[in-house]
mmCIF file of C-alpha atoms and ligand atoms in Angstrom:
data_model
loop_
_atom_site.group_PDB
_atom_site.id
_atom_site.type_symbol
_atom_site.label_atom_id
_atom_site.label_comp_id
_atom_site.label_asym_id
_atom_site.label_seq_id
_atom_site.Cartn_x
_atom_site.Cartn_y
_atom_site.Cartn_z
ATOM 1 C CA UNK A 1 -42.880 -71.910 1.425
ATOM 2 C CA UNK A 2 -39.379 -71.859 3.648
ATOM 3 C CA UNK A 3 -38.001 -68.655 5.324
ATOM 4 C CA UNK A 4 -34.921 -67.049 3.096
ATOM 5 C CA UNK A 5 -32.858 -65.249 5.016
ATOM 6 C CA UNK A 6 -31.451 -61.736 2.511
ATOM 7 C CA UNK A 7 -27.838 -61.465 3.149
ATOM 8 C CA UNK A 8 -26.714 -58.324 2.765
ATOM 9 C CA UNK A 9 -22.480 -57.576 2.069
ATOM 10 C CA UNK A 10 -22.186 -54.169 1.320
ATOM 11 C CA UNK A 11 -20.974 -52.148 5.214
ATOM 12 C CA UNK A 12 -20.325 -48.945 4.228
ATOM 13 C CA UNK A 13 -17.095 -47.297 3.091
ATOM 14 C CA UNK A 14 -13.422 -47.939 4.950
ATOM 15 C CA UNK A 15 -13.124 -44.229 5.294
ATOM 16 C CA UNK A 16 -15.781 -44.520 7.416
ATOM 17 C CA UNK A 17 -18.834 -46.626 7.491
ATOM 18 C CA UNK A 18 -19.157 -49.787 8.395
ATOM 19 C CA UNK A 19 -21.464 -48.755 10.754
ATOM 20 C CA UNK A 20 -24.746 -51.644 8.957
ATOM 21 C CA UNK A 21 -21.985 -53.725 11.107
ATOM 22 C CA UNK A 22 -22.138 -54.113 15.430
ATOM 23 C CA UNK A 23 -19.839 -52.213 17.282
ATOM 24 C CA UNK A 24 -17.947 -54.485 17.837
ATOM 25 C CA UNK A 25 -17.207 -55.142 13.651
ATOM 26 C CA UNK A 26 -17.002 -50.925 13.181
ATOM 27 C CA UNK A 27 -13.737 -50.141 12.567
ATOM 28 C CA UNK A 28 -11.763 -47.209 14.230
ATOM 29 C CA UNK A 29 -12.111 -44.803 11.758
ATOM 30 C CA UNK A 30 -15.991 -45.781 11.373
ATOM 31 C CA UNK A 31 -15.741 -44.699 15.554
ATOM 32 C CA UNK A 32 -17.547 -41.479 16.230
ATOM 33 C CA UNK A 33 -14.955 -41.536 19.331
ATOM 34 C CA UNK A 34 -11.974 -41.741 17.809
ATOM 35 C CA UNK A 35 -9.134 -40.278 18.261
ATOM 36 C CA UNK A 36 -8.529 -38.740 15.408
ATOM 37 C CA UNK A 37 -4.761 -38.580 17.061
ATOM 38 C CA UNK A 38 -3.161 -36.653 13.371
ATOM 39 C CA UNK A 39 -6.017 -34.147 13.645
ATOM 40 C CA UNK A 40 -6.324 -32.009 10.270
ATOM 41 C CA UNK A 41 -4.267 -28.866 9.397
ATOM 42 C CA UNK A 42 -0.753 -31.294 8.838
ATOM 43 C CA UNK A 43 0.881 -30.031 6.383
ATOM 44 C CA UNK A 44 1.370 -33.891 3.402
ATOM 45 C CA UNK A 45 1.227 -33.565 0.188
ATOM 46 C CA UNK A 46 -1.577 -34.737 -1.000
ATOM 47 C CA UNK A 47 -2.506 -38.946 -1.537
ATOM 48 C CA UNK A 48 0.764 -38.449 1.193
ATOM 49 C CA UNK A 49 0.348 -42.869 2.077
ATOM 50 C CA UNK A 50 2.100 -41.968 5.266
ATOM 51 C CA UNK A 51 0.031 -39.567 6.957
ATOM 52 C CA UNK A 52 -2.900 -41.581 6.057
ATOM 53 C CA UNK A 53 -0.864 -44.633 7.935
ATOM 54 C CA UNK A 54 -0.117 -42.682 11.416
ATOM 55 C CA UNK A 55 -3.233 -41.222 11.208
ATOM 56 C CA UNK A 56 -5.082 -45.684 11.270
ATOM 57 C CA UNK A 57 -1.417 -46.523 12.767
ATOM 58 C CA UNK A 58 -2.141 -44.286 15.950
ATOM 59 C CA UNK A 59 -6.132 -43.929 16.215
ATOM 60 C CA UNK A 60 -5.855 -47.694 16.965
ATOM 61 C CA UNK A 61 -3.304 -47.325 18.975
ATOM 62 C CA UNK A 62 -4.805 -44.959 20.584
ATOM 63 C CA UNK A 63 -8.868 -47.065 20.719
ATOM 64 C CA UNK A 64 -6.330 -50.687 22.209
ATOM 65 C CA UNK A 65 -4.722 -48.259 24.945
ATOM 66 C CA UNK A 66 -7.954 -46.415 26.490
ATOM 67 C CA UNK A 67 -5.995 -44.243 24.510
ATOM 68 C CA UNK A 68 -3.196 -43.813 27.537
ATOM 69 C CA UNK A 69 -0.718 -43.617 24.862
ATOM 70 C CA UNK A 70 2.828 -41.584 24.083
ATOM 71 C CA UNK A 71 4.686 -41.075 21.037
ATOM 72 C CA UNK A 72 8.191 -41.182 19.309
ATOM 73 C CA UNK A 73 8.897 -39.398 16.045
ATOM 74 C CA UNK A 74 11.603 -40.014 14.567
ATOM 75 C CA UNK A 75 12.896 -36.888 12.215
ATOM 76 C CA UNK A 76 11.607 -37.018 8.701
ATOM 77 C CA UNK A 77 8.191 -36.242 6.437
ATOM 78 C CA UNK A 78 5.341 -37.225 9.855
ATOM 79 C CA UNK A 79 7.444 -35.201 12.222
ATOM 80 C CA UNK A 80 7.890 -31.941 9.947
ATOM 81 C CA UNK A 81 4.664 -31.765 8.060
ATOM 82 C CA UNK A 82 2.816 -32.509 11.214
ATOM 83 C CA UNK A 83 4.901 -30.382 13.669
ATOM 84 C CA UNK A 84 5.148 -26.607 12.194
ATOM 85 C CA UNK A 85 6.064 -24.185 15.570
ATOM 86 C CA UNK A 86 4.233 -23.375 17.148
ATOM 87 C CA UNK A 87 1.338 -26.035 15.664
ATOM 88 C CA UNK A 88 0.829 -29.709 15.512
ATOM 89 C CA UNK A 89 -1.707 -31.740 14.472
ATOM 90 C CA UNK A 90 -1.344 -34.395 17.721
ATOM 91 C CA UNK A 91 -3.389 -35.000 19.571
ATOM 92 C CA UNK A 92 -1.458 -37.186 21.866
ATOM 93 C CA UNK A 93 1.709 -36.568 24.029
ATOM 94 C CA UNK A 94 4.639 -36.462 21.714
ATOM 95 C CA UNK A 95 8.346 -35.941 21.723
ATOM 96 C CA UNK A 96 10.260 -35.854 18.367
ATOM 97 C CA UNK A 97 14.153 -35.813 19.261
ATOM 98 C CA UNK A 98 16.317 -36.895 16.778
ATOM 99 C CA UNK A 99 16.799 -38.605 12.712
ATOM 100 C CA UNK A 100 18.397 -41.725 13.952
ATOM 101 C CA UNK A 101 17.237 -42.074 18.507
ATOM 102 C CA UNK A 102 13.662 -43.014 18.420
ATOM 103 C CA UNK A 103 13.676 -46.141 19.339
ATOM 104 C CA UNK A 104 16.465 -45.524 22.194
ATOM 105 C CA UNK A 105 14.021 -42.524 23.406
ATOM 106 C CA UNK A 106 10.875 -44.658 23.154
ATOM 107 C CA UNK A 107 13.271 -47.104 25.614
ATOM 108 C CA UNK A 108 13.566 -44.111 27.833
ATOM 109 C CA UNK A 109 9.914 -43.046 28.211
ATOM 110 C CA UNK A 110 8.909 -47.030 28.361
ATOM 111 C CA UNK A 111 11.525 -47.058 31.507
ATOM 112 C CA UNK A 112 9.560 -43.965 32.993
ATOM 113 C CA UNK A 113 6.579 -44.890 32.663
ATOM 114 C CA UNK A 114 7.950 -49.316 34.350
ATOM 115 C CA UNK A 115 9.424 -47.237 37.259
ATOM 116 C CA UNK A 116 6.742 -44.434 38.187
ATOM 117 C CA UNK A 117 3.873 -48.117 38.131
ATOM 118 C CA UNK A 118 6.261 -49.317 40.742
ATOM 119 C CA UNK A 119 6.198 -47.275 43.227
ATOM 120 C CA UNK A 120 2.109 -46.850 42.174
ATOM 121 C CA UNK A 121 2.074 -50.688 43.244
ATOM 122 C CA UNK A 122 1.360 -51.951 39.570
ATOM 123 C CA UNK A 123 3.328 -54.248 37.945
ATOM 124 C CA UNK A 124 2.946 -53.187 34.989
ATOM 125 C CA UNK A 125 2.625 -49.260 33.268
ATOM 126 C CA UNK A 126 -1.411 -48.836 31.701
ATOM 127 C CA UNK A 127 0.759 -46.167 29.512
ATOM 128 C CA UNK A 128 2.518 -47.849 26.317
ATOM 129 C CA UNK A 129 4.216 -46.163 23.597
ATOM 130 C CA UNK A 130 4.984 -46.283 20.104
ATOM 131 C CA UNK A 131 8.026 -45.215 18.420
ATOM 132 C CA UNK A 132 7.567 -44.794 14.703
ATOM 133 C CA UNK A 133 9.462 -43.336 12.053
ATOM 134 C CA UNK A 134 10.077 -43.057 8.303
ATOM 135 C CA UNK A 135 12.260 -46.294 6.206
ATOM 136 C CA UNK A 136 16.050 -43.154 7.024
ATOM 137 C CA UNK A 137 15.412 -43.375 9.657
ATOM 138 C CA UNK A 138 15.307 -47.166 10.641
ATOM 139 C CA UNK A 139 16.808 -48.751 8.714
ATOM 140 C CA UNK A 140 19.867 -46.575 8.496
ATOM 141 C CA UNK A 141 20.212 -43.540 10.766
ATOM 142 C CA UNK A 142 18.087 -45.126 13.751
ATOM 143 C CA UNK A 143 18.530 -49.188 13.296
ATOM 144 C CA UNK A 144 21.578 -49.680 15.934
ATOM 145 C CA UNK A 145 18.896 -48.118 18.847
ATOM 146 C CA UNK A 146 16.136 -50.489 16.920
ATOM 147 C CA UNK A 147 18.694 -53.701 17.190
ATOM 148 C CA UNK A 148 19.540 -52.513 20.691
ATOM 149 C CA UNK A 149 15.554 -52.058 21.432
ATOM 150 C CA UNK A 150 14.506 -55.571 20.074
ATOM 151 C CA UNK A 151 17.981 -57.544 21.727
ATOM 152 C CA UNK A 152 16.128 -55.824 24.840
ATOM 153 C CA UNK A 153 12.818 -56.558 24.082
ATOM 154 C CA UNK A 154 11.967 -53.296 25.341
ATOM 155 C CA UNK A 155 8.277 -52.014 25.895
ATOM 156 C CA UNK A 156 7.572 -50.312 22.223
ATOM 157 C CA UNK A 157 6.099 -50.778 18.792
ATOM 158 C CA UNK A 158 8.386 -49.386 16.887
ATOM 159 C CA UNK A 159 6.437 -48.319 13.296
ATOM 160 C CA UNK A 160 7.956 -47.466 10.065
ATOM 161 C CA UNK A 161 7.160 -45.484 7.441
ATOM 162 C CA UNK A 162 8.524 -47.490 4.340
ATOM 163 C CA UNK A 163 7.952 -44.646 1.187
ATOM 164 C CA UNK A 164 11.386 -46.027 -0.043
ATOM 165 C CA UNK A 165 13.900 -42.556 0.061
ATOM 166 C CA UNK A 166 14.570 -39.855 2.641
ATOM 167 C CA UNK A 167 11.603 -38.189 1.067
ATOM 168 C CA UNK A 168 11.971 -34.834 3.464
ATOM 169 C CA UNK A 169 15.273 -33.657 2.352
ATOM 170 C CA UNK A 170 15.003 -34.321 -1.091
ATOM 171 C CA UNK A 171 14.004 -37.702 -2.344
ATOM 172 C CA UNK A 172 17.778 -39.378 -1.210
ATOM 173 C CA UNK A 173 18.239 -43.208 -1.892
ATOM 174 C CA UNK A 174 17.990 -45.719 1.661
ATOM 175 C CA UNK A 175 18.691 -49.290 2.176
ATOM 176 C CA UNK A 176 14.898 -49.077 1.345
ATOM 177 C CA UNK A 177 14.817 -47.992 -1.775
ATOM 178 C CA UNK A 178 14.111 -50.363 -4.562
ATOM 179 C CA UNK A 179 16.779 -51.167 -7.340
ATOM 180 C CA UNK A 180 16.194 -48.977 -10.822
ATOM 181 C CA UNK A 181 13.717 -46.635 -9.179
ATOM 182 C CA UNK A 182 15.570 -42.754 -9.827
ATOM 183 C CA UNK A 183 16.060 -40.785 -6.972
ATOM 184 C CA UNK A 184 18.233 -37.440 -6.960
ATOM 185 C CA UNK A 185 21.514 -39.848 -5.599
ATOM 186 C CA UNK A 186 20.595 -42.379 -7.701
ATOM 187 C CA UNK A 187 19.944 -40.566 -10.936
ATOM 188 C CA UNK A 188 18.890 -43.107 -14.089
ATOM 189 C CA UNK A 189 22.185 -42.643 -15.924
ATOM 190 C CA UNK A 190 24.623 -44.963 -16.977
ATOM 191 C CA UNK A 191 24.634 -48.433 -18.451
ATOM 192 C CA UNK A 192 23.114 -49.577 -14.590
ATOM 193 C CA UNK A 193 19.915 -46.966 -14.514
ATOM 194 C CA UNK A 194 18.000 -46.327 -10.884
ATOM 195 C CA UNK A 195 19.461 -47.484 -7.799
ATOM 196 C CA UNK A 196 21.378 -50.893 -8.381
ATOM 197 C CA UNK A 197 20.599 -54.033 -7.453
ATOM 198 C CA UNK A 198 21.418 -56.055 -4.494
ATOM 199 C CA UNK A 199 21.766 -53.347 -1.773
ATOM 200 C CA UNK A 200 19.728 -52.859 0.308
ATOM 201 C CA UNK A 201 18.058 -53.724 3.706
ATOM 202 C CA UNK A 202 14.907 -55.888 4.962
ATOM 203 C CA UNK A 203 14.371 -54.808 7.552
ATOM 204 C CA UNK A 204 10.483 -56.355 9.185
ATOM 205 C CA UNK A 205 12.764 -60.037 8.405
ATOM 206 C CA UNK A 206 15.718 -58.713 10.580
ATOM 207 C CA UNK A 207 13.306 -58.133 13.446
ATOM 208 C CA UNK A 208 11.942 -61.165 13.106
ATOM 209 C CA UNK A 209 15.974 -62.422 13.055
ATOM 210 C CA UNK A 210 15.555 -60.859 17.058
ATOM 211 C CA UNK A 211 13.356 -62.974 17.837
ATOM 212 C CA UNK A 212 11.070 -60.641 19.703
ATOM 213 C CA UNK A 213 6.702 -61.193 20.061
ATOM 214 C CA UNK A 214 5.975 -59.604 16.579
ATOM 215 C CA UNK A 215 6.643 -58.189 13.508
ATOM 216 C CA UNK A 216 3.966 -57.251 11.549
ATOM 217 C CA UNK A 217 3.694 -55.663 7.243
ATOM 218 C CA UNK A 218 0.851 -53.979 6.053
ATOM 219 C CA UNK A 219 0.446 -51.379 3.865
ATOM 220 C CA UNK A 220 -2.219 -48.329 3.368
ATOM 221 C CA UNK A 221 -4.475 -50.119 0.674
ATOM 222 C CA UNK A 222 -5.537 -52.588 3.418
ATOM 223 C CA UNK A 223 -6.973 -50.250 6.666
ATOM 224 C CA UNK A 224 -9.363 -52.744 8.728
ATOM 225 C CA UNK A 225 -5.562 -55.622 8.806
ATOM 226 C CA UNK A 226 -3.771 -52.146 9.209
ATOM 227 C CA UNK A 227 -5.929 -51.317 12.522
ATOM 228 C CA UNK A 228 -6.509 -55.403 13.477
ATOM 229 C CA UNK A 229 -2.158 -55.478 13.559
ATOM 230 C CA UNK A 230 -2.113 -52.150 15.908
ATOM 231 C CA UNK A 231 -4.567 -53.476 18.314
ATOM 232 C CA UNK A 232 -2.820 -56.912 18.116
ATOM 233 C CA UNK A 233 0.697 -55.020 18.347
ATOM 234 C CA UNK A 234 -0.215 -52.790 21.645
ATOM 235 C CA UNK A 235 -1.872 -56.464 23.094
ATOM 236 C CA UNK A 236 1.260 -57.756 23.794
ATOM 237 C CA UNK A 237 4.705 -57.071 25.986
ATOM 238 C CA UNK A 238 7.866 -56.384 25.043
ATOM 239 C CA UNK A 239 9.394 -55.239 21.801
ATOM 240 C CA UNK A 240 7.251 -55.362 18.880
ATOM 241 C CA UNK A 241 7.275 -53.985 14.706
ATOM 242 C CA UNK A 242 5.487 -53.179 12.229
ATOM 243 C CA UNK A 243 6.587 -52.048 8.950
ATOM 244 C CA UNK A 244 4.095 -50.688 6.705
ATOM 245 C CA UNK A 245 4.755 -49.705 3.027
ATOM 246 C CA UNK A 246 3.224 -46.220 2.406
ATOM 247 C CA UNK A 247 3.378 -44.274 -1.367
ATOM 248 C CA UNK A 248 4.641 -41.497 -1.972
ATOM 249 C CA UNK A 249 3.426 -39.662 -4.614
ATOM 250 C CA UNK A 250 5.602 -36.937 -5.218
ATOM 251 C CA UNK A 251 8.904 -39.107 -4.762
ATOM 252 C CA UNK A 252 7.651 -41.526 -6.796
ATOM 253 C CA UNK A 253 6.052 -39.197 -8.973
ATOM 254 C CA UNK A 254 3.123 -41.030 -8.700
ATOM 255 C CA UNK A 255 -0.668 -38.697 -9.160
ATOM 256 C CA UNK A 256 -2.052 -38.511 -5.534
ATOM 257 C CA UNK A 257 -4.911 -40.740 -6.437
ATOM 258 C CA UNK A 258 -3.617 -43.862 -6.892
ATOM 259 C CA UNK A 259 -1.467 -44.145 -3.348
ATOM 260 C CA UNK A 260 -4.302 -46.853 -2.608
ATOM 261 C CA UNK A 261 -3.762 -47.944 -5.627
ATOM 262 C CA UNK A 262 0.012 -48.181 -5.526
ATOM 263 C CA UNK A 263 -0.224 -49.651 -2.522
ATOM 264 C CA UNK A 264 -1.758 -52.739 -3.563
ATOM 265 C CA UNK A 265 -0.170 -53.391 -6.978
ATOM 266 C CA UNK A 266 2.900 -53.935 -4.467
ATOM 267 C CA UNK A 267 1.420 -56.492 -2.214
ATOM 268 C CA UNK A 268 -1.027 -58.258 -5.511
ATOM 269 C CA UNK A 269 2.735 -58.539 -7.511
ATOM 270 C CA UNK A 270 4.753 -60.239 -4.150
ATOM 271 C CA UNK A 271 6.823 -57.084 -4.000
ATOM 272 C CA UNK A 272 5.296 -57.005 -0.331
ATOM 273 C CA UNK A 273 4.783 -59.323 0.856
ATOM 274 C CA UNK A 274 1.746 -58.319 3.657
ATOM 275 C CA UNK A 275 2.627 -61.482 7.250
ATOM 276 C CA UNK A 276 2.438 -61.691 10.390
ATOM 277 C CA UNK A 277 5.070 -62.821 12.488
ATOM 278 C CA UNK A 278 5.845 -64.656 16.503
ATOM 279 C CA UNK A 279 8.647 -64.803 18.084
ATOM 280 C CA UNK A 280 11.040 -65.143 14.949
ATOM 281 C CA UNK A 281 8.744 -67.741 12.641
ATOM 282 C CA UNK A 282 5.363 -66.522 10.742
ATOM 283 C CA UNK A 283 2.292 -66.917 11.135
ATOM 284 C CA UNK A 284 -0.075 -65.662 9.180
ATOM 285 C CA UNK A 285 -0.292 -64.293 5.793
ATOM 286 C CA UNK A 286 -2.165 -62.252 3.233
ATOM 287 C CA UNK A 287 -2.722 -64.227 0.001
ATOM 288 C CA UNK A 288 -2.902 -62.546 -3.008
ATOM 289 C CA UNK A 289 -6.276 -63.051 -4.444
ATOM 290 C CA UNK A 290 -4.842 -61.385 -8.001
ATOM 291 C CA UNK A 291 -1.371 -62.206 -9.074
ATOM 292 C CA UNK A 292 -0.676 -58.704 -11.132
ATOM 293 C CA UNK A 293 2.759 -58.604 -13.210
ATOM 294 C CA UNK A 294 5.530 -56.244 -11.910
ATOM 295 C CA UNK A 295 4.997 -54.031 -15.011
ATOM 296 C CA UNK A 296 1.357 -52.765 -13.620
ATOM 297 C CA UNK A 297 2.807 -51.517 -10.770
ATOM 298 C CA UNK A 298 6.641 -50.466 -11.905
ATOM 299 C CA UNK A 299 4.592 -48.278 -14.567
ATOM 300 C CA UNK A 300 2.269 -45.844 -13.120
ATOM 301 C CA UNK A 301 5.226 -44.346 -11.559
ATOM 302 C CA UNK A 302 7.940 -41.008 -12.823
ATOM 303 C CA UNK A 303 10.468 -42.901 -10.684
ATOM 304 C CA UNK A 304 10.729 -45.811 -12.756
ATOM 305 C CA UNK A 305 10.302 -44.079 -16.347
ATOM 306 C CA UNK A 306 13.494 -45.169 -17.848
ATOM 307 C CA UNK A 307 12.442 -48.363 -17.197
ATOM 308 C CA UNK A 308 9.569 -47.987 -20.768
ATOM 309 C CA UNK A 309 9.283 -45.483 -23.142
ATOM 310 C CA UNK A 310 10.154 -46.266 -27.047
ATOM 311 C CA UNK A 311 12.514 -49.165 -25.998
ATOM 312 C CA UNK A 312 11.329 -51.193 -22.405
ATOM 313 C CA UNK A 313 14.664 -52.825 -20.269
ATOM 314 C CA UNK A 314 12.499 -55.682 -20.789
ATOM 315 C CA UNK A 315 15.575 -57.594 -18.428
ATOM 316 C CA UNK A 316 15.503 -54.911 -15.828
ATOM 317 C CA UNK A 317 11.711 -56.264 -15.208
ATOM 318 C CA UNK A 318 12.073 -59.150 -15.805
ATOM 319 C CA UNK A 319 14.810 -59.005 -12.840
ATOM 320 C CA UNK A 320 11.860 -57.775 -10.125
ATOM 321 C CA UNK A 321 9.976 -60.456 -11.348
ATOM 322 C CA UNK A 322 12.105 -62.601 -10.018
ATOM 323 C CA UNK A 323 12.316 -60.783 -7.394
ATOM 324 C CA UNK A 324 8.436 -60.828 -6.693
ATOM 325 C CA UNK A 325 8.014 -64.890 -7.592
ATOM 326 C CA UNK A 326 10.739 -65.218 -4.898
ATOM 327 C CA UNK A 327 8.502 -63.234 -2.487
ATOM 328 C CA UNK A 328 5.485 -65.097 -3.551
ATOM 329 C CA UNK A 329 7.863 -68.909 -3.175
ATOM 330 C CA UNK A 330 9.336 -67.847 0.290
ATOM 331 C CA UNK A 331 6.093 -66.458 1.924
ATOM 332 C CA UNK A 332 3.385 -68.888 0.366
ATOM 333 C CA UNK A 333 2.338 -65.875 -1.382
ATOM 334 C CA UNK A 334 -0.039 -68.037 -3.727
ATOM 335 C CA UNK A 335 -2.472 -70.629 -3.092
ATOM 336 C CA UNK A 336 -2.755 -73.150 0.034
ATOM 337 C CA UNK A 337 1.441 -73.171 0.020
ATOM 338 C CA UNK A 338 2.720 -72.104 3.364
ATOM 339 C CA UNK A 339 5.790 -69.446 4.567
ATOM 340 C CA UNK A 340 9.032 -71.486 3.950
ATOM 341 C CA UNK A 341 10.752 -67.952 5.419
ATOM 342 C CA UNK A 342 12.336 -69.404 8.714
ATOM 343 C CA UNK A 343 13.535 -67.490 11.606
ATOM 344 C CA UNK A 344 16.750 -65.874 10.116
ATOM 345 C CA UNK A 345 14.362 -65.156 7.114
ATOM 346 C CA UNK A 346 16.209 -67.865 5.027
ATOM 347 C CA UNK A 347 13.923 -71.070 3.064
ATOM 348 C CA UNK A 348 13.865 -73.215 6.507
ATOM 349 C CA UNK A 349 12.354 -76.593 4.465
HETATM 350 C C1 TPP B 1 21.401 -36.929 11.515
HETATM 351 C C2 TPP B 1 21.052 -35.637 11.262
HETATM 352 N N1 TPP B 1 21.387 -36.371 9.554
HETATM 353 C C3 TPP B 1 20.605 -36.308 8.698
HETATM 354 C C4 TPP B 1 19.641 -34.572 8.313
HETATM 355 C C5 TPP B 1 18.070 -34.433 7.479
HETATM 356 N N2 TPP B 1 17.462 -35.522 7.483
HETATM 357 C C6 TPP B 1 16.127 -35.175 7.960
HETATM 358 S S1 TPP B 1 15.379 -36.117 8.380
HETATM 359 C C7 TPP B 1 16.086 -37.122 6.678
HETATM 360 C C8 TPP B 1 15.152 -37.810 5.661
HETATM 361 C C9 TPP B 1 14.110 -39.021 6.422
HETATM 362 O O1 TPP B 1 14.059 -39.629 5.457
HETATM 363 P P1 TPP B 1 12.821 -40.657 6.029
HETATM 364 O O2 TPP B 1 13.553 -41.540 6.908
HETATM 365 O O3 TPP B 1 13.212 -41.830 5.069
HETATM 366 O O4 TPP B 1 11.572 -40.005 6.255
HETATM 367 P P2 TPP B 1 10.749 -39.407 4.739
HETATM 368 O O5 TPP B 1 10.806 -37.841 4.795
HETATM 369 O O6 TPP B 1 11.111 -39.970 4.165
HETATM 370 O O7 TPP B 1 9.340 -39.863 5.434
HETATM 371 C C10 TPP B 1 16.495 -36.470 6.890
HETATM 372 C C11 TPP B 1 18.114 -36.994 5.780
HETATM 373 C C12 TPP B 1 18.997 -35.084 9.988
HETATM 374 N N3 TPP B 1 18.050 -34.554 10.777
HETATM 375 N N4 TPP B 1 19.778 -35.501 11.317
HETATM 376 S S1 SF4 B 2 7.359 -35.867 0.170
HETATM 377 FE FE1 SF4 B 2 5.737 -38.043 0.225
HETATM 378 S S2 SF4 B 2 6.363 -38.099 2.439
HETATM 379 FE FE2 SF4 B 2 6.924 -37.057 1.911
HETATM 380 S S3 SF4 B 2 4.507 -35.535 2.252
HETATM 381 FE FE3 SF4 B 2 5.000 -36.076 0.958
HETATM 382 S S4 SF4 B 2 3.878 -37.796 -0.341
HETATM 383 FE FE4 SF4 B 2 3.704 -37.951 1.868
HETATM 384 MG MG1 MG B 3 11.534 -42.607 3.565
#
């Protein structure tokens, strides 16, 4: 009788596991030498997607740079919950200046690093820079500084933690807030309750339109994918942008244990396409594994409660489904389809 190798598929949990894999294949978080860049003791809410995303992103960047990393933070939940004066949870050089200027401050840090490296006879600085902020700090108030950083191709990775509103100041609408969502400034009243349809910005596509070396989206539902993208970005020079979908239990009115589930549903419905792009062209798309209806994503969130109840707003839910279906078509999220999103975020075929 011939030899029959037995395959073991179980390699441990995402959080601390993967220790049965060869060391080079293990996640950063499975490594005992991980940096714990965002350490315990911070004051994020239970189930905060932003805290989780930042922890994985910065630890991956620390690993990729041999801990030669400086982080610049915009004002927002991530800054406030991690640094209540005089304490900090950050285990790396970290600077906070203003709500809207993180990209510009990071540009300055990168420029200073470059001058110092040149004085030391090196072509490039080995110390790298990350800027990070929420969707408000990125898509609204910091947008001009961010666009300038992209346009100059400054050597910075900018990470946006998108929880779809200004959470730190009490859940006001941002230009990343989805339509129909209840926020403190888009109440569910009137003929079109919640945030309006047809407004807002898609900053990953706008970043692509700058033609920068790398743009990617990710969610906290696939942390290996997030680690991979951060590592890849830190292996490149020039302006890079990663937009991470991070559910916020407080602002969304969702259960703290549903953070990962909602992030997964955002991807599996097509509402949040997960992809990579280089120099303005989509190079990789995470396919939908099991297509889900948008109701599955909307229903568990109290910010969309006015769409359900005794007389569900089927027309509004249908408009959501249309957005998801458009994304599925444009990015080729199902089957063998190829992305048709081109340089300026419009269909190119
Ligand atoms: C110029 C300026 N305007 C307003 C504020 C108040 N402010 C601080 S954080 C914040 C909201 C941050 O929202 P976002 O960037 O989405 O981060 P989140 O808290 O949601 O993570 C606002 C309005 C400020 N600090 N500076
Ligand atoms: S309000 Fe939202 S983003 Fe802010 S700490 Fe709480 S869960 Fe995180
Ligand atoms: Mg926000």
